[in-house]
XYZ file of C-alpha atoms in Angstrom:
669
model
C 28.786 0.493 -73.070
C 26.745 3.698 -73.100
C 23.570 1.691 -72.640
C 25.012 -0.009 -69.533
C 25.988 3.326 -68.065
C 22.441 4.608 -68.740
C 20.945 1.574 -66.954
C 23.259 2.053 -63.940
C 22.398 5.751 -63.721
C 18.653 4.993 -64.100
C 18.880 2.342 -61.363
C 20.690 4.684 -58.967
C 18.164 7.464 -59.644
C 15.215 5.104 -59.102
C 16.637 3.776 -55.820
C 17.342 7.352 -54.620
C 13.857 8.502 -55.583
C 12.211 5.491 -54.012
C 14.107 5.859 -50.723
C 13.140 9.505 -50.620
C 9.463 8.831 -51.130
C 9.252 5.735 -48.930
C 7.964 6.905 -45.541
C 10.329 6.521 -42.628
C 7.603 6.949 -40.032
C 4.029 6.166 -39.279
C 2.189 8.779 -37.191
C -1.166 9.880 -35.937
C -2.661 12.411 -33.521
C -5.673 12.517 -31.210
C -7.158 14.530 -28.304
C -9.402 13.769 -25.370
C -11.265 15.869 -22.841
C -9.635 15.864 -19.376
C -11.576 18.752 -17.801
C -11.586 18.657 -13.969
C -14.430 19.410 -11.630
C -15.456 23.023 -12.225
C -16.728 24.002 -8.738
C -15.138 24.087 -5.293
C -11.697 22.637 -6.036
C -8.541 24.662 -5.401
C -6.661 25.545 -8.555
C -3.094 24.347 -9.059
C -0.337 26.864 -9.672
C -0.630 29.921 -7.512
C -0.915 27.976 -4.251
C -3.897 30.099 -3.074
C -6.520 28.287 -1.076
C -9.047 30.976 -1.866
C -8.762 30.323 -5.633
C -11.413 27.638 -6.125
C -13.435 27.008 -9.251
C -16.886 28.406 -10.046
C -17.107 27.576 -13.761
C -15.359 27.237 -17.086
C -13.641 29.577 -19.523
C -12.178 26.788 -21.685
C -12.174 23.034 -21.186
C -8.965 21.047 -20.693
C -7.677 18.549 -23.212
C -4.900 15.964 -23.612
C -3.448 16.043 -27.105
C -1.195 13.227 -28.327
C 1.222 12.486 -31.140
C 2.310 8.890 -31.666
C 5.198 8.072 -34.061
C 6.498 4.680 -35.098
C 9.745 4.230 -37.031
C 8.880 1.897 -39.899
C 12.121 -0.048 -39.972
C 12.741 -0.715 -36.277
C 9.119 -0.399 -35.064
C 10.356 1.877 -32.290
C 7.610 4.091 -30.851
C 7.322 7.591 -29.378
C 4.251 9.082 -27.696
C 4.312 12.799 -26.992
C 1.401 14.294 -25.018
C 0.649 17.760 -23.736
C -2.074 17.855 -21.061
C -3.671 21.164 -20.164
C -2.929 20.980 -16.439
C -0.503 22.745 -14.190
C 1.739 19.762 -13.630
C 1.897 16.028 -14.330
C 2.765 13.694 -11.366
C 4.947 10.697 -12.133
C 2.102 8.480 -10.998
C 0.175 9.451 -14.154
C 3.069 8.396 -16.380
C 3.529 5.164 -14.421
C -0.163 4.211 -14.757
C -0.362 5.210 -18.426
C 2.792 3.338 -19.363
C 1.584 0.197 -17.582
C -1.729 0.224 -19.509
C -0.044 0.940 -22.791
C 2.315 -1.937 -22.350
C -0.397 -4.431 -21.407
C -3.245 -3.269 -23.661
C -1.477 -1.865 -26.756
C 2.212 -2.473 -27.265
C 5.112 -3.600 -25.015
C 7.295 -1.167 -26.967
C 6.010 1.690 -24.862
C 8.035 2.592 -21.735
C 9.209 5.401 -19.491
C 11.744 6.580 -22.040
C 9.332 7.016 -24.998
C 6.042 8.076 -23.359
C 6.530 11.807 -22.725
C 3.639 13.498 -20.896
C 4.106 17.247 -20.849
C 2.045 19.698 -18.792
C 1.015 22.951 -20.509
C 1.376 24.494 -17.064
C -1.897 26.366 -16.977
C -2.460 27.909 -13.563
C -6.248 27.800 -13.992
C -6.985 24.115 -13.652
C -8.256 22.138 -10.643
C -5.680 20.466 -8.463
C -6.199 17.224 -6.576
C -4.266 14.766 -8.798
C -0.873 14.669 -6.978
C -0.115 11.801 -4.584
C 2.241 14.117 -2.667
C -0.668 16.118 -1.250
C -0.675 15.936 2.565
C 2.022 18.639 2.965
C 1.585 20.318 -0.406
C 1.289 24.047 -0.891
C -0.435 23.581 -4.257
C -3.299 21.392 -2.924
C -3.764 19.233 0.095
C -6.568 17.219 -1.469
C -6.506 14.114 -3.679
C -9.581 13.325 -5.758
C -9.426 9.785 -7.231
C -12.242 10.563 -9.698
C -10.586 13.556 -11.329
C -7.203 11.740 -11.185
C -8.828 8.936 -13.204
C -10.266 11.408 -15.721
C -6.795 12.859 -16.301
C -5.057 9.448 -16.434
C -7.659 7.811 -18.664
C -7.929 10.826 -20.975
C -4.173 10.764 -21.587
C -4.216 6.992 -22.132
C -7.209 7.130 -24.484
C -5.632 9.936 -26.553
C -2.439 7.806 -27.036
C -4.539 4.753 -27.734
C -6.586 6.459 -30.370
C -3.508 7.907 -32.104
C -1.828 4.481 -32.019
C -4.909 2.909 -33.641
C -4.807 5.430 -36.513
C -1.060 5.147 -37.384
C -0.441 5.636 -41.062
C 2.697 6.312 -43.124
C 3.528 9.987 -42.512
C 5.903 12.786 -43.279
C 7.456 14.712 -40.407
C 8.915 18.175 -41.092
C 10.767 20.551 -38.768
C 10.481 24.283 -39.038
C 11.086 27.277 -36.803
C 10.407 30.961 -36.493
C 10.527 33.777 -33.998
C 7.445 34.541 -31.867
C 6.724 38.236 -31.737
C 6.016 39.800 -28.309
C 4.641 36.775 -26.558
C 6.929 36.776 -23.522
C 9.302 38.813 -21.374
C 11.988 37.944 -18.844
C 10.345 38.432 -15.471
C 13.540 37.835 -13.448
C 15.991 40.093 -15.302
C 18.198 40.789 -12.259
C 18.883 37.038 -11.904
C 19.536 36.656 -15.610
C 22.006 39.564 -15.456
C 23.932 37.696 -12.728
C 25.146 35.282 -15.431
C 28.560 36.051 -16.880
C 28.529 38.928 -19.363
C 30.693 36.925 -21.752
C 27.995 34.258 -21.816
C 25.148 36.687 -22.175
C 26.841 38.280 -25.178
C 26.557 35.037 -27.065
C 22.811 35.521 -27.336
C 20.755 38.334 -28.857
C 18.040 38.292 -26.221
C 17.375 37.429 -22.577
C 14.621 34.933 -23.495
C 14.365 32.356 -26.288
C 11.892 33.727 -28.755
C 12.327 30.904 -31.236
C 9.483 28.367 -31.758
C 10.469 24.944 -33.115
C 7.667 22.964 -34.661
C 7.199 19.405 -35.867
C 4.490 19.275 -38.557
C 2.861 15.947 -39.366
C 1.280 15.060 -42.701
C -0.303 11.917 -44.099
C -0.404 11.545 -47.899
C 0.451 15.220 -48.169
C -2.416 16.337 -45.969
C -1.574 17.983 -42.557
C -3.010 16.088 -39.590
C -1.394 18.077 -36.794
C 1.621 19.632 -35.197
C 3.558 19.916 -32.000
C 5.682 22.974 -31.215
C 7.875 24.071 -28.322
C 7.940 27.621 -27.083
C 8.631 28.617 -23.477
C 6.187 31.022 -21.846
C 4.107 30.807 -18.650
C 0.355 30.404 -19.089
C -0.285 33.007 -16.446
C -2.130 35.724 -18.331
C -5.104 34.495 -16.383
C -4.115 35.423 -12.880
C -4.961 34.278 -9.384
C -8.066 36.471 -9.407
C -9.656 34.095 -11.897
C -11.926 31.264 -10.734
C -12.824 29.735 -14.120
C -11.129 26.650 -15.544
C -8.973 27.840 -18.412
C -6.210 26.450 -20.608
C -4.867 30.023 -20.881
C -2.667 31.187 -23.763
C -1.327 27.755 -24.729
C -4.812 26.299 -24.906
C -6.132 29.282 -26.924
C -3.314 28.781 -29.438
C -4.412 25.192 -29.855
C -8.084 26.207 -30.241
C -7.217 28.821 -32.894
C -5.050 26.378 -34.786
C -7.621 23.586 -34.826
C -10.378 26.057 -35.729
C -8.345 27.287 -38.659
C -7.789 23.743 -39.836
C -11.540 23.013 -39.718
C -12.135 25.955 -42.051
C -9.993 24.036 -44.522
C -11.921 20.823 -43.994
C -9.345 19.251 -41.611
C -11.761 18.307 -38.887
C -9.401 15.906 -37.036
C -6.418 18.256 -36.993
C -4.645 18.299 -33.568
C -2.383 21.169 -32.493
C -0.054 20.659 -29.513
C 1.439 23.859 -28.067
C 3.890 22.184 -25.715
C 5.650 23.753 -22.741
C 9.378 24.306 -22.985
C 11.870 26.474 -21.043
C 9.382 28.956 -19.527
C 11.066 29.263 -16.155
C 11.733 32.990 -16.195
C 9.376 33.952 -19.030
C 6.118 35.760 -18.346
C 3.341 36.523 -20.816
C 2.327 39.591 -18.763
C 4.333 42.053 -20.786
C 3.800 44.951 -18.389
C 5.655 43.101 -15.669
C 3.013 44.009 -13.121
C 0.747 40.938 -13.408
C -1.030 42.497 -16.369
C -0.688 41.600 -20.009
C -1.239 43.464 -23.217
C -5.023 43.154 -23.226
C -7.930 44.952 -21.595
C -8.346 42.171 -19.020
C -6.895 38.755 -18.165
C -8.957 36.885 -20.720
C -8.109 39.322 -23.507
C -4.411 39.147 -22.649
C -4.619 35.393 -22.740
C -6.189 35.544 -26.204
C -3.540 37.972 -27.489
C -0.578 35.925 -26.297
C -2.243 32.719 -27.521
C -2.919 34.223 -30.935
C 0.703 35.374 -31.287
C 1.854 31.799 -30.754
C -0.804 30.609 -33.201
C 0.385 33.029 -35.893
C 3.985 31.899 -35.463
C 2.870 28.267 -35.737
C 0.924 29.023 -38.906
C 3.966 30.675 -40.443
C 5.935 27.428 -39.905
C 3.062 25.231 -41.052
C 2.787 27.126 -44.358
C 6.539 26.770 -45.065
C 8.114 23.657 -46.554
C 10.208 22.854 -43.523
C 12.941 20.241 -43.340
C 11.819 16.659 -43.688
C 13.009 14.265 -40.976
C 14.459 10.977 -42.151
C 16.431 9.376 -39.296
C 15.265 6.792 -36.799
C 13.955 7.039 -33.238
C 16.230 6.461 -30.279
C 15.929 7.374 -26.612
C 17.519 6.936 -23.250
C 16.031 7.485 -19.789
C 17.006 7.412 -16.156
C 15.620 8.136 -12.691
C 17.917 10.236 -10.506
C 17.826 10.667 -6.742
C 18.251 14.400 -6.750
C 18.426 14.530 -2.912
C 22.048 13.379 -2.895
C 23.336 13.135 -6.469
C 27.126 13.479 -6.832
C 28.398 16.136 -9.258
C 31.916 15.468 -10.434
C 34.525 18.228 -10.462
C 34.331 18.341 -14.266
C 30.810 19.752 -13.952
C 30.594 21.244 -10.445
C 32.532 24.422 -11.300
C 34.159 24.328 -7.838
C 37.090 22.094 -8.658
C 35.758 19.296 -6.435
C 32.956 16.809 -6.256
C 29.723 18.327 -4.955
C 26.206 16.976 -4.353
C 22.692 18.055 -4.848
C 20.498 18.523 -1.773
C 17.186 17.153 -0.369
C 14.440 19.392 -1.669
C 13.678 22.609 0.228
C 11.561 25.663 -0.400
C 13.236 28.996 0.318
C 11.972 32.246 1.686
C 11.992 33.542 -1.881
C 9.614 30.783 -2.932
C 7.031 32.184 -0.459
C 7.627 35.672 -1.922
C 6.353 34.548 -5.315
C 7.364 36.328 -8.510
C 6.892 40.070 -7.955
C 6.107 40.575 -11.652
C 3.357 37.902 -11.481
C 1.596 39.434 -8.463
C 3.850 38.336 -5.637
C 3.210 35.994 -2.731
C 3.061 36.264 1.086
C 3.548 39.729 2.556
C 6.273 38.497 5.001
C 8.614 37.651 2.146
C 10.265 39.346 -0.791
C 12.457 38.160 -3.575
C 16.182 38.236 -2.875
C 15.938 36.923 0.687
C 18.966 34.805 1.472
C 20.436 33.229 4.649
C 21.434 36.723 5.692
C 17.743 37.701 5.761
C 16.469 34.905 7.972
C 13.922 35.884 10.642
C 13.667 33.923 13.896
C 9.900 34.283 14.025
C 9.530 32.958 10.460
C 11.771 29.966 11.239
C 9.768 29.388 14.426
C 6.432 29.398 12.565
C 7.869 27.121 9.829
C 9.098 24.694 12.492
C 5.573 24.227 13.834
C 4.046 24.093 10.369
C 6.418 21.320 9.253
C 9.829 21.048 10.912
C 13.180 22.827 11.086
C 15.815 22.018 8.472
C 19.070 20.359 9.513
C 22.283 22.432 9.492
C 23.554 20.183 6.782
C 20.605 21.084 4.610
C 21.054 24.788 5.302
C 24.677 24.533 4.314
C 23.938 22.523 1.171
C 21.192 24.946 0.007
C 23.202 28.064 0.858
C 22.653 30.943 0.072
C 18.946 30.000 0.074
C 17.184 30.842 3.339
C 15.477 27.482 3.845
C 11.795 27.798 4.807
C 10.472 24.203 4.533
C 12.776 21.173 4.349
C 10.457 19.073 2.187
C 13.128 16.405 1.480
C 13.916 15.761 5.169
C 10.426 14.934 6.502
C 9.824 11.477 7.971
C 8.865 8.752 7.353
C 8.916 9.874 3.714
C 9.859 13.156 2.065
C 7.029 15.595 1.375
C 8.080 15.962 -2.263
C 9.447 13.367 -4.754
C 13.231 13.048 -4.652
C 13.691 10.458 -7.369
C 12.893 12.172 -10.644
C 12.655 11.187 -14.357
C 14.975 12.446 -17.061
C 15.403 11.479 -20.680
C 16.817 12.243 -24.110
C 15.031 11.464 -27.359
C 16.101 11.623 -30.981
C 13.616 11.656 -33.839
C 15.783 11.965 -36.906
C 17.987 14.966 -36.131
C 15.467 16.473 -33.696
C 16.617 16.187 -30.125
C 14.217 16.441 -27.165
C 15.492 16.996 -23.600
C 13.001 15.621 -21.133
C 12.786 16.813 -17.534
C 10.187 17.557 -14.813
C 11.315 21.141 -14.099
C 10.588 24.735 -15.011
C 13.889 25.675 -16.613
C 15.150 29.260 -16.943
C 16.401 30.648 -20.243
C 20.164 30.458 -19.470
C 19.860 27.073 -17.792
C 18.178 25.728 -20.926
C 20.973 27.182 -23.095
C 23.644 25.511 -21.006
C 21.857 22.132 -21.128
C 21.352 22.310 -24.872
C 25.009 23.325 -25.368
C 26.084 20.326 -23.289
C 24.096 17.912 -25.454
C 25.214 19.529 -28.714
C 28.826 19.229 -27.628
C 28.438 15.486 -27.769
C 25.916 14.806 -30.527
C 27.320 17.535 -32.845
C 26.257 16.742 -36.440
C 23.929 13.966 -35.280
C 21.378 16.649 -34.452
C 20.393 19.994 -35.935
C 17.337 21.035 -33.929
C 17.121 20.733 -30.173
C 14.177 21.498 -27.870
C 13.577 21.229 -24.145
C 10.407 19.609 -22.908
C 9.988 20.904 -19.355
C 7.309 19.937 -16.852
C 7.346 16.401 -18.310
C 6.554 13.126 -16.527
C 6.624 14.768 -13.090
C 6.873 18.149 -11.436
C 9.783 19.298 -9.309
C 10.137 23.069 -9.156
C 12.723 25.121 -11.054
C 16.203 24.838 -12.483
C 18.330 28.002 -12.311
C 22.000 28.571 -13.066
C 24.224 28.731 -9.974
C 24.558 32.483 -10.576
C 20.779 32.941 -10.818
C 20.354 30.741 -7.719
C 22.655 33.048 -5.828
C 20.280 35.993 -6.324
C 17.423 34.023 -4.705
C 14.725 35.515 -6.812
C 11.552 33.451 -6.816
C 12.993 30.971 -9.326
C 16.032 30.400 -7.148
C 13.900 29.975 -4.014
C 11.905 27.334 -5.928
C 15.017 25.526 -7.221
C 14.424 22.624 -4.875
C 17.697 20.679 -4.925
C 20.193 23.444 -4.350
C 22.811 25.370 -6.325
C 24.297 22.265 -8.018
C 20.987 21.256 -9.607
C 21.829 22.532 -13.106
C 25.374 21.115 -13.009
C 24.022 17.761 -12.019
C 21.722 17.801 -15.038
C 24.526 18.976 -17.350
C 26.515 15.987 -16.182
C 23.646 13.528 -16.699
C 22.551 14.873 -20.089
C 26.188 14.753 -21.184
C 26.267 11.070 -20.307
C 22.907 10.386 -21.937
C 24.135 12.086 -25.091
C 27.103 9.728 -25.180
C 24.739 6.790 -24.794
C 22.704 7.828 -27.776
C 25.764 8.670 -29.865
C 27.258 5.194 -29.129
C 23.976 3.371 -29.652
C 23.876 2.120 -26.033
C 20.761 3.733 -24.504
C 19.659 3.014 -20.984
C 16.025 2.043 -20.753
C 15.770 -0.272 -17.736
C 15.490 1.817 -14.528
C 17.846 0.994 -11.674
C 15.742 2.945 -9.168
C 12.143 4.042 -9.195
C 10.193 6.817 -7.482
C 8.239 5.904 -4.358
C 4.790 4.437 -4.940
C 2.365 6.295 -2.662
C -0.797 4.665 -4.033
C -1.572 3.041 -0.715
C -0.921 6.199 1.260
C -3.203 8.711 -0.353
C -6.596 9.419 1.088
C -9.036 10.067 -1.754
C -11.804 12.605 -1.237
C -15.196 12.896 -2.829
C -15.554 15.628 -5.425
C -17.128 18.608 -3.573
C -20.949 18.792 -3.847
C -21.056 15.776 -6.177
C -23.952 14.388 -4.106
C -25.999 17.583 -3.743
C -29.724 16.753 -3.981
C -32.044 19.084 -5.809
C -35.258 19.212 -7.783
C -35.033 19.345 -11.586
C -33.766 22.781 -12.632
C -36.005 24.352 -15.243
C -36.378 28.081 -14.549
C -35.031 30.905 -16.683
C -34.097 33.533 -14.109
C -32.745 36.313 -16.335
C -33.359 35.780 -20.053
C -31.261 37.076 -22.936
C -32.121 40.302 -24.658
C -34.160 40.106 -27.865
C -31.298 41.308 -30.031
C -27.533 42.103 -29.827
C -25.099 43.797 -32.093
C -21.926 42.113 -33.266
C -19.242 42.473 -30.575
C -21.659 42.582 -27.652
C -21.787 40.012 -24.901
C -24.854 37.800 -24.727
C -25.932 36.547 -21.285
C -28.619 34.436 -19.739
C -29.078 33.194 -16.154
C -30.838 29.906 -15.552
C -31.490 27.601 -12.597
C -29.035 24.735 -12.261
C -27.791 21.911 -10.164
C -24.215 21.979 -8.882
C -22.107 21.184 -12.018
C -20.112 18.623 -10.030
C -23.235 16.417 -9.712
C -22.798 15.594 -13.395
C -19.015 15.393 -13.424
C -17.495 13.975 -15.587
C -20.416 12.897 -17.722
C -21.592 16.306 -18.930
C -19.988 16.979 -22.246
C -20.640 20.724 -22.065
C -22.535 22.819 -19.575
C -23.023 25.564 -22.172
C -23.990 25.530 -25.831
C -24.535 28.322 -28.299
C -26.983 27.206 -30.995
C -27.961 28.820 -34.291
C -31.284 28.444 -36.035
C -30.868 26.699 -39.335
C -34.178 26.415 -41.126
C -36.260 24.269 -38.844
C -33.444 22.960 -36.597
C -31.012 24.294 -34.012
C -27.316 23.531 -34.536
C -24.547 23.949 -31.890
C -21.773 26.298 -32.978
C -20.055 26.997 -29.614
C -19.589 25.163 -26.297
C -17.809 25.780 -23.007
C -14.646 24.512 -24.773
C -14.488 27.774 -26.764
C -12.537 30.832 -25.627
C -15.414 33.262 -26.263
C -17.850 31.546 -23.881
C -18.003 31.352 -20.048
C -20.324 29.953 -17.471
C -20.380 30.903 -13.771
C -22.105 28.797 -11.112
C -23.410 30.445 -7.988
C -25.518 29.573 -5.001
C -27.424 32.538 -3.480
C -29.348 32.590 -0.231
C -29.357 30.253 2.762
C -29.938 26.554 3.256
C -33.210 25.250 1.751
C -33.999 28.613 0.181
C -30.712 28.939 -1.641
C -31.002 29.591 -5.362
C -28.603 27.639 -7.557
C -27.966 29.154 -10.972
C -25.501 29.524 -13.811
C -24.718 32.664 -15.775
C -24.098 31.738 -19.426
C -22.169 34.257 -21.556
C -21.037 34.429 -25.168
C -18.768 37.233 -26.398
C -19.752 37.807 -30.006
C -17.303 39.272 -32.519
C -17.162 41.186 -35.786
C -17.081 37.790 -37.559
C -20.354 36.575 -35.981
C -22.907 36.052 -38.722
C -26.299 37.759 -38.413
C -29.038 35.295 -37.454
C -31.127 33.782 -34.701
C -29.298 32.149 -31.800
C -29.884 30.845 -28.298
C -27.885 29.851 -25.229
C -28.456 26.393 -23.702
C -27.488 24.929 -20.354
C -27.166 21.189 -19.833
C -26.391 19.257 -16.683
C -27.310 16.395 -14.419
C -29.185 16.714 -11.187
C -29.561 14.223 -8.239
C -33.125 13.765 -7.166
C -34.365 12.912 -3.677
C -34.851 9.334 -4.921
C -31.100 8.981 -5.424
C -31.391 8.965 -9.263
C -29.145 11.144 -11.428
C -30.946 12.549 -14.420
C -30.004 14.879 -17.263
C -31.706 18.203 -17.761
C -31.607 20.922 -20.422
C -32.662 24.558 -20.291
C -33.013 26.615 -23.453
C -32.816 30.350 -23.101
C -35.076 32.524 -25.297
C -33.701 33.026 -28.789
C -32.178 36.323 -29.859
C -31.012 37.932 -33.049
C -27.498 39.096 -33.934
C -27.557 42.225 -36.017
C -24.967 44.636 -37.471
C -21.777 45.650 -35.695
C -21.375 48.242 -33.001
């Protein structure tokens, strides 16, 4: 009898141990370069036509995580692309290729393409461009680079899938953000505000991925704007989120993990600025230093989570998704907070949108935050009418108290902004991801998460919001915040019921997941504008020149650690070689009889600036190459190198390489 009990106990223990060790998921990660044209293209984010590129601070990447549940074979692809916003057209094209070339299990509900929201990347990839304030150009070539880079990163990760362990951890990020719209936040009920210890969410939630006990990457969610690098900048940069990724991947390489991929995803950053002084300046000595500091603080928080054991995920993958026409979506009285059914509105920019965020440098001088219908100016309305058209009285009433400036959703024959938008809810074990195309304020995010948790309850323990995902459509503010008409309210496109509409829809999606009846077949789809866009040629891509070979201003013979190394050389316009040039700038170190690259224009401590001096045929084209050394730079012999492609008079594109004179790095300053 005792022997039988022993066998039963041994069997139960063995089954328990085996089920614990048997991987629930397969996973893999990958990244691809998606850098846009570096010269002459307006940047996306600040809506300033004078902010066009002249070089690179850091390159742009798409980083992907692909997960497959072993039992059901369900898939999830999560991508963060270092761009300001992702148009739905990118998701549509990527999903179509994934379904036909890789796996029909991919779809709109489980391919999540998040934008890091850097404001220092080239625009030109949105189909809604003819009446856009972010960029009126569409460049098919850079659109293809972005689309294909995202696809290839998912494809590579999918091809490398291996049994993996997923662990969730979290920590607080120290001094990496501040509420830039405090007056709007304080308009929320005091009783609600007292439920939270802070006016922003300082918690980072991280999913760490390991294969056979070895970390291969991570994805974390923390909401903060990548706007340390301001509208004065004209270099492509992934800003603080990108720097956090670079630091994380660099640290992994020191440990021999050369393929480690670190995704610092965007979350609920709507009212969170990294410029801690609240005057468009951050904690550093300049915009690049501030970007590094805020990026490093996110990196350090991530490392803290990575080094902890975390909580291992063990549940399956489930998801639900829907497209909603936000121009006229009914909001039931259970959610409208007015006691009756309300509706959302066709999209419209308000006066306060044009004012910009005061704390981030502001906008047009005619406007200021807080302008409502009571502050309308006849001359502004008259100018706006001739720039676009006047809003209907119905739209003014629906959007009240917003002073409507541009009625983007009422233009004919089609709206000037997308009205049908993608939303979704994903469960990976007990991690819940809210998916939406908006910039969501702190309190709006809290209300949405609370709505989901009220349904899922013990089915989930960790919940994150993935904003700016699968499309871009302005902000989401609480009705109270909307009423103040700060910048975020002026940029809440679909009116005061926007958040309540989403509370209603995420409540319903939560029920679908709880009951195991997810919606994955769309009943409506966004407009397809592929045939309506007018692609332009990348600026100066066909500039003819002779082969660049001159060194105009050489490096010094020696530098101390911490000094900035520079060299100016002749060049062709960088766009001539786009997108085939892997790096326009290399830092090489002498190693015995060979030179080895140790830095490129993908690193945060290098920069290159292109310029064209003089007039017409006598104009001098050159690039300034710079490398900011540090206390960690090893003494030795180095050189800066410029590579590019030039277009000769014979119509042939040829590569060229210019090596600056070598220099020595000596002791610190």
